């Protein structure tokens, strides 16, 4: 993964916000959050690691009345240890709280509750059994991800959903170890796997899995497979040219100017062509009087001169 380029411009659309949030995961986030609303599930939202706010902006759009949204990131703060500091300087040097807030407020009227500091602070700031959806995309170091998963377990409501980012990326083995350890030893049950994220719950995943499978099987832009591993049904989804779901533009959106209509090509009509001059009287007489042999000889002589 390479760094997303930061920008100091107000975004007009969600696609203008720097960050790593593929269309497949935008579709899955939207679907899970809408399913929770349809089921009458309420609870707060939490995101650990926001970068420039791309996924946070989408999450905030699904906040229901009376719910609270909390985000946590180091921003410009001091990392808790040397390894985390090196990770932040390498991948998130351009991240500032100001940039996140500018982007978020381009789409929403109010900010979420912002915890500027390491994700280990979340357990102190967010009450247990209060959240219905948690997105973990903070440090990729095993010890930190282990702690984030433990905090999510305590903070999630029954049947709430936790999403673990980068659980299978080549450059984040610590996330992979912590994620599958949680599945094998800490009671986390996978709902589905995208190319980038693991969606899981400490509740019963099967009802949601069935509805998710029915939805994904109707889409021609999504590859799908189902496997069994260590007693878990693993639903794997991958994009096949998937487009992100429709999302409201920001308050700074400017409608693009319509493309200029090309002018029709001018076609020369027969009437507009200049008339060919009529042959002179002398030429007509010569053509009529000279025998064909002489006429052909004259034509050859003219051709040779040219």
Protein backbone atom coordinates (compact mmCIF):
# COMPACT_ATOMS: atom_id res chain seq x y z
CA UNK A 1 0.00 0.00 0.00
CA UNK A 2 1.25 3.45 -0.84
CA UNK A 3 0.44 6.67 0.91
CA UNK A 4 -2.74 8.40 -0.20
CA UNK A 5 -1.97 11.91 -1.29
CA UNK A 6 -3.25 14.53 1.13
CA UNK A 7 -4.95 17.63 -0.18
CA UNK A 8 -5.82 21.00 1.30
CA UNK A 9 -8.91 21.42 -0.87
CA UNK A 10 -12.47 20.90 0.33
CA UNK A 11 -13.77 17.67 -1.19
CA UNK A 12 -16.78 17.85 -3.45
CA UNK A 13 -17.50 14.12 -3.40
CA UNK A 14 -16.50 11.18 -1.21
CA UNK A 15 -14.13 10.07 -3.96
CA UNK A 16 -12.19 13.33 -3.48
CA UNK A 17 -11.22 12.39 0.10
CA UNK A 18 -7.78 10.69 0.20
CA UNK A 19 -7.70 7.22 1.71
CA UNK A 20 -8.06 3.50 1.12
CA UNK A 21 -11.75 2.56 1.01
CA UNK A 22 -12.50 0.34 -2.00
CA UNK A 23 -15.96 0.34 -3.63
CA UNK A 24 -16.60 -3.22 -2.38
CA UNK A 25 -16.15 -2.15 1.24
CA UNK A 26 -18.24 0.97 0.68
CA UNK A 27 -21.02 -1.33 -0.56
CA UNK A 28 -20.61 -3.69 2.41
CA UNK A 29 -20.50 -0.89 5.01
CA UNK A 30 -23.65 0.61 3.52
CA UNK A 31 -25.45 -2.73 3.40
CA UNK A 32 -24.60 -3.75 6.99
CA UNK A 33 -25.56 -0.34 8.40
CA UNK A 34 -28.83 -0.30 6.48
CA UNK A 35 -29.62 -3.85 7.61
CA UNK A 36 -29.13 -2.79 11.22
CA UNK A 37 -31.56 0.07 10.70
CA UNK A 38 -34.13 -2.23 9.07
CA UNK A 39 -33.85 -4.61 12.02
CA UNK A 40 -34.46 -1.77 14.44
CA UNK A 41 -30.98 -2.10 15.96
CA UNK A 42 -29.67 1.02 17.65
CA UNK A 43 -26.28 1.78 19.15
CA UNK A 44 -23.32 4.04 18.74
CA UNK A 45 -20.63 3.95 16.04
CA UNK A 46 -16.88 3.82 16.61
CA UNK A 47 -13.87 4.07 14.31
CA UNK A 48 -10.27 3.53 15.38
CA UNK A 49 -7.93 5.14 12.85
CA UNK A 50 -9.55 7.71 10.58
CA UNK A 51 -6.77 9.03 8.33
CA UNK A 52 -8.46 11.76 6.22
CA UNK A 53 -11.99 10.67 7.11
CA UNK A 54 -13.21 8.73 4.07
CA UNK A 55 -14.85 5.81 5.91
CA UNK A 56 -15.80 8.05 8.86
CA UNK A 57 -17.79 10.29 6.51
CA UNK A 58 -19.76 7.28 5.26
CA UNK A 59 -20.32 6.00 8.82
CA UNK A 60 -21.56 9.40 9.96
CA UNK A 61 -24.15 9.38 7.18
CA UNK A 62 -25.79 6.34 8.85
CA UNK A 63 -25.92 7.78 12.34
CA UNK A 64 -29.47 7.50 13.71
CA UNK A 65 -31.19 9.90 16.06
CA UNK A 66 -29.91 9.60 19.61
CA UNK A 67 -26.76 7.73 18.59
CA UNK A 68 -23.19 8.89 19.13
CA UNK A 69 -20.22 8.58 16.78
CA UNK A 70 -16.70 8.46 18.20
CA UNK A 71 -13.43 8.43 16.27
CA UNK A 72 -9.91 7.90 17.56
CA UNK A 73 -6.56 8.65 15.94
CA UNK A 74 -3.11 9.82 16.93
CA UNK A 75 -3.23 12.71 14.46
CA UNK A 76 -0.18 14.85 15.39
CA UNK A 77 0.06 13.32 18.87
CA UNK A 78 2.89 11.27 20.33
CA UNK A 79 2.84 7.54 19.61
CA UNK A 80 2.84 5.25 22.68
CA UNK A 81 6.00 3.38 21.63
CA UNK A 82 8.87 3.49 19.16
CA UNK A 83 7.41 0.95 16.74
CA UNK A 84 4.10 2.79 16.54
CA UNK A 85 5.94 6.09 16.06
CA UNK A 86 7.93 4.68 13.14
CA UNK A 87 4.74 3.29 11.60
CA UNK A 88 2.96 6.65 11.88
CA UNK A 89 5.86 8.61 10.41
CA UNK A 90 6.13 6.23 7.47
CA UNK A 91 2.46 5.94 6.47
CA UNK A 92 0.60 8.86 8.02
CA UNK A 93 3.00 11.79 8.13
CA UNK A 94 0.52 14.03 6.30
CA UNK A 95 -2.35 13.31 8.72
CA UNK A 96 -3.60 16.21 10.81
CA UNK A 97 -6.73 16.61 12.90
CA UNK A 98 -7.48 19.80 11.00
CA UNK A 99 -7.49 17.95 7.66
CA UNK A 100 -9.79 15.25 9.02
CA UNK A 101 -12.22 17.79 10.47
CA UNK A 102 -12.22 19.88 7.27
CA UNK A 103 -13.14 16.84 5.20
CA UNK A 104 -15.76 15.55 7.63
CA UNK A 105 -17.49 18.93 7.99
CA UNK A 106 -17.70 19.19 4.21
CA UNK A 107 -20.37 16.44 4.39
CA UNK A 108 -21.82 16.82 7.91
CA UNK A 109 -22.98 19.67 10.09
CA UNK A 110 -21.24 18.52 13.29
CA UNK A 111 -18.10 16.59 14.13
CA UNK A 112 -18.08 13.21 15.85
CA UNK A 113 -16.51 12.93 19.28
CA UNK A 114 -12.77 12.99 18.55
CA UNK A 115 -10.24 11.15 20.72
CA UNK A 116 -6.80 12.46 19.75
CA UNK A 117 -4.47 9.77 21.05
CA UNK A 118 -3.67 6.05 20.90
CA UNK A 119 -6.52 3.56 20.54
CA UNK A 120 -5.77 2.24 24.03
CA UNK A 121 -7.71 5.28 25.32
CA UNK A 122 -10.96 4.07 23.80
CA UNK A 123 -11.89 1.74 26.66
CA UNK A 124 -11.74 4.71 29.03
CA UNK A 125 -13.81 6.99 26.78
CA UNK A 126 -16.46 4.67 25.33
CA UNK A 127 -18.78 2.73 27.64
CA UNK A 128 -19.15 -1.07 27.35
CA UNK A 129 -22.07 -2.55 25.43
CA UNK A 130 -22.92 0.68 23.58
CA UNK A 131 -21.84 0.29 19.93
CA UNK A 132 -23.49 -1.55 17.07
CA UNK A 133 -20.69 -1.04 14.53
CA UNK A 134 -16.92 -0.67 15.06
CA UNK A 135 -14.29 -0.17 12.36
CA UNK A 136 -10.71 -0.93 13.41
CA UNK A 137 -8.09 0.63 11.13
CA UNK A 138 -5.50 2.02 13.54
CA UNK A 139 -2.04 0.61 14.25
CA UNK A 140 -1.07 -2.51 12.32
CA UNK A 141 1.19 -3.82 15.06
CA UNK A 142 0.07 -7.09 16.65
CA UNK A 143 0.04 -5.87 20.26
CA UNK A 144 -2.10 -2.85 19.40
CA UNK A 145 -4.53 -4.76 17.19
CA UNK A 146 -4.89 -7.40 19.91
CA UNK A 147 -5.86 -4.67 22.36
CA UNK A 148 -8.23 -3.01 19.86
CA UNK A 149 -10.07 -6.29 19.30
CA UNK A 150 -10.39 -6.82 23.05
CA UNK A 151 -11.79 -3.31 23.45
CA UNK A 152 -14.25 -3.89 20.61
CA UNK A 153 -15.47 -7.09 22.28
CA UNK A 154 -16.36 -5.15 25.42
CA UNK A 155 -17.81 -2.10 23.66
CA UNK A 156 -19.98 -3.89 21.08
CA UNK A 157 -23.61 -4.64 21.79
CA UNK A 158 -24.86 -8.22 21.27
CA UNK A 159 -24.87 -9.01 17.52
CA UNK A 160 -22.90 -5.83 16.80
CA UNK A 161 -20.40 -5.86 13.93
CA UNK A 162 -16.65 -5.28 14.05
CA UNK A 163 -14.63 -4.68 10.88
CA UNK A 164 -10.87 -5.36 10.86
CA UNK A 165 -8.93 -3.59 8.11
CA UNK A 166 -5.82 -4.99 6.40
CA UNK A 167 -6.32 -8.46 7.90
CA UNK A 168 -4.66 -10.09 4.88
CA UNK A 169 -2.30 -7.47 3.46
CA UNK A 170 1.29 -8.46 2.81
CA UNK A 171 2.70 -5.54 4.79
CA UNK A 172 0.50 -6.04 7.91
CA UNK A 173 1.19 -9.55 9.28
CA UNK A 174 0.48 -8.33 12.82
CA UNK A 175 -3.15 -7.65 11.87
CA UNK A 176 -3.46 -11.09 10.27
CA UNK A 177 -2.17 -12.86 13.37
CA UNK A 178 -4.40 -10.86 15.72
CA UNK A 179 -7.49 -11.27 13.51
CA UNK A 180 -7.28 -15.05 13.07
CA UNK A 181 -6.25 -15.51 16.69
CA UNK A 182 -9.48 -13.73 17.64
CA UNK A 183 -11.43 -16.10 15.37
CA UNK A 184 -9.76 -19.24 16.73
CA UNK A 185 -9.36 -18.36 20.42
CA UNK A 186 -11.41 -15.29 21.34
CA UNK A 187 -14.89 -16.12 20.02
CA UNK A 188 -14.97 -13.78 17.00
CA UNK A 189 -17.11 -15.26 14.22
CA UNK A 190 -16.56 -14.11 10.63
CA UNK A 191 -19.54 -12.87 8.64
CA UNK A 192 -17.65 -12.22 5.43
CA UNK A 193 -14.23 -11.38 4.03
CA UNK A 194 -13.56 -8.73 1.42
CA UNK A 195 -10.24 -8.22 -0.32
CA UNK A 196 -9.20 -5.84 2.45
CA UNK A 197 -11.42 -6.32 5.52
CA UNK A 198 -12.80 -9.00 7.83
CA UNK A 199 -16.39 -8.45 9.00
CA UNK A 200 -17.23 -10.32 12.19
CA UNK A 201 -19.43 -10.55 15.26
CA UNK A 202 -19.47 -12.16 18.67
CA UNK A 203 -23.12 -12.97 18.03
CA UNK A 204 -24.65 -15.42 15.55
CA UNK A 205 -23.38 -14.64 12.03
CA UNK A 206 -25.67 -17.01 10.10
CA UNK A 207 -28.82 -14.88 9.69
CA UNK A 208 -26.78 -11.97 8.32
CA UNK A 209 -24.71 -14.31 6.17
CA UNK A 210 -27.82 -15.71 4.50
CA UNK A 211 -29.16 -12.25 3.70
CA UNK A 212 -25.74 -11.10 2.52
CA UNK A 213 -25.33 -14.12 0.25
CA UNK A 214 -28.75 -13.50 -1.28
CA UNK A 215 -27.81 -9.89 -1.99
CA UNK A 216 -24.36 -10.62 -3.41
CA UNK A 217 -25.61 -13.46 -5.65
CA UNK A 218 -27.84 -10.98 -7.45
CA UNK A 219 -24.87 -8.77 -8.37
CA UNK A 220 -22.90 -9.38 -11.55
CA UNK A 221 -20.07 -7.11 -10.34
CA UNK A 222 -19.08 -9.26 -7.36
CA UNK A 223 -17.20 -12.56 -7.26
CA UNK A 224 -18.34 -14.86 -4.47
CA UNK A 225 -17.16 -18.07 -2.82
CA UNK A 226 -18.03 -19.92 0.38
CA UNK A 227 -15.55 -22.09 2.27
CA UNK A 228 -15.41 -23.92 5.59
CA UNK A 229 -12.40 -23.57 7.90
CA UNK A 230 -12.00 -24.54 11.57
CA UNK A 231 -15.76 -24.75 12.01
CA UNK A 232 -16.45 -21.34 10.45
CA UNK A 233 -18.30 -20.58 7.23
CA UNK A 234 -16.20 -18.03 5.33
CA UNK A 235 -18.03 -15.93 2.77
CA UNK A 236 -15.48 -14.36 0.45
CA UNK A 237 -16.41 -11.43 -1.79
CA UNK A 238 -14.28 -9.71 -4.41
CA UNK A 239 -14.98 -6.85 -6.76
CA UNK A 240 -15.49 -7.40 -10.48
CA UNK A 241 -15.51 -3.79 -11.60
CA UNK A 242 -17.83 -2.76 -8.76
CA UNK A 243 -18.79 0.91 -8.48
CA UNK A 244 -19.21 2.61 -5.09
CA UNK A 245 -22.77 3.19 -3.89
CA UNK A 246 -24.41 6.55 -4.44
CA UNK A 247 -23.43 9.04 -1.75
CA UNK A 248 -24.58 12.64 -1.22
CA UNK A 249 -22.08 15.27 -2.43
CA UNK A 250 -20.50 17.71 -0.01
CA UNK A 251 -21.57 21.30 0.56
CA UNK A 252 -18.61 22.31 -1.66
CA UNK A 253 -19.68 20.23 -4.65
CA UNK A 254 -19.65 22.07 -7.95
CA UNK A 255 -21.59 20.66 -10.87
CA UNK A 256 -19.15 20.00 -13.71
CA UNK A 257 -19.62 22.17 -16.75
CA UNK A 258 -21.34 20.35 -19.62
CA UNK A 259 -19.02 19.19 -22.34
CA UNK A 260 -19.15 21.44 -25.42
CA UNK A 261 -21.22 20.05 -28.25
CA UNK A 262 -19.00 19.54 -31.30
CA UNK A 263 -20.01 21.60 -34.31
CA UNK A 264 -21.47 19.56 -37.19
CA UNK A 265 -19.05 18.87 -39.99
CA UNK A 266 -19.63 21.07 -43.03
CA UNK A 267 -20.60 19.03 -46.07
CA UNK A 268 -20.13 20.62 -49.48
CA UNK A 269 -23.27 20.33 -51.53
CA UNK A 270 -23.16 19.86 -55.28
CA UNK A 271 -24.79 23.25 -55.75
CA UNK A 272 -22.03 24.98 -53.77
CA UNK A 273 -19.25 23.63 -55.97
CA UNK A 274 -17.93 26.06 -58.64
CA UNK A 275 -19.14 25.23 -62.12
CA UNK A 276 -16.64 23.74 -64.52
CA UNK A 277 -15.95 26.20 -67.36
CA UNK A 278 -17.50 25.21 -70.69
CA UNK A 279 -15.01 24.24 -73.43
CA UNK A 280 -14.31 26.94 -76.02
CA UNK A 281 -15.92 26.86 -79.48
CA UNK A 282 -12.53 26.19 -81.14
CA UNK A 283 -11.88 23.19 -78.89
CA UNK A 284 -15.33 21.77 -79.65
CA UNK A 285 -14.73 22.12 -83.40
CA UNK A 286 -11.29 20.52 -83.16
CA UNK A 287 -12.71 17.60 -81.21
CA UNK A 288 -15.42 17.09 -83.82
CA UNK A 289 -13.19 17.45 -86.91
CA UNK A 290 -10.01 15.63 -85.96
CA UNK A 291 -9.96 11.89 -86.46
CA UNK A 292 -9.66 9.72 -83.31
CA UNK A 293 -6.05 8.78 -84.02
CA UNK A 294 -4.95 12.42 -84.05
CA UNK A 295 -6.99 13.17 -80.93
CA UNK A 296 -5.27 10.35 -79.02
CA UNK A 297 -1.84 11.58 -80.17
CA UNK A 298 -2.61 15.09 -78.92
CA UNK A 299 -3.66 13.71 -75.53
CA UNK A 300 -0.43 11.71 -75.20
CA UNK A 301 1.66 14.74 -76.10
CA UNK A 302 -0.06 16.81 -73.42
CA UNK A 303 0.46 14.07 -70.87
CA UNK A 304 4.17 13.88 -71.67
CA UNK A 305 4.57 17.66 -71.25
CA UNK A 306 2.96 17.55 -67.83
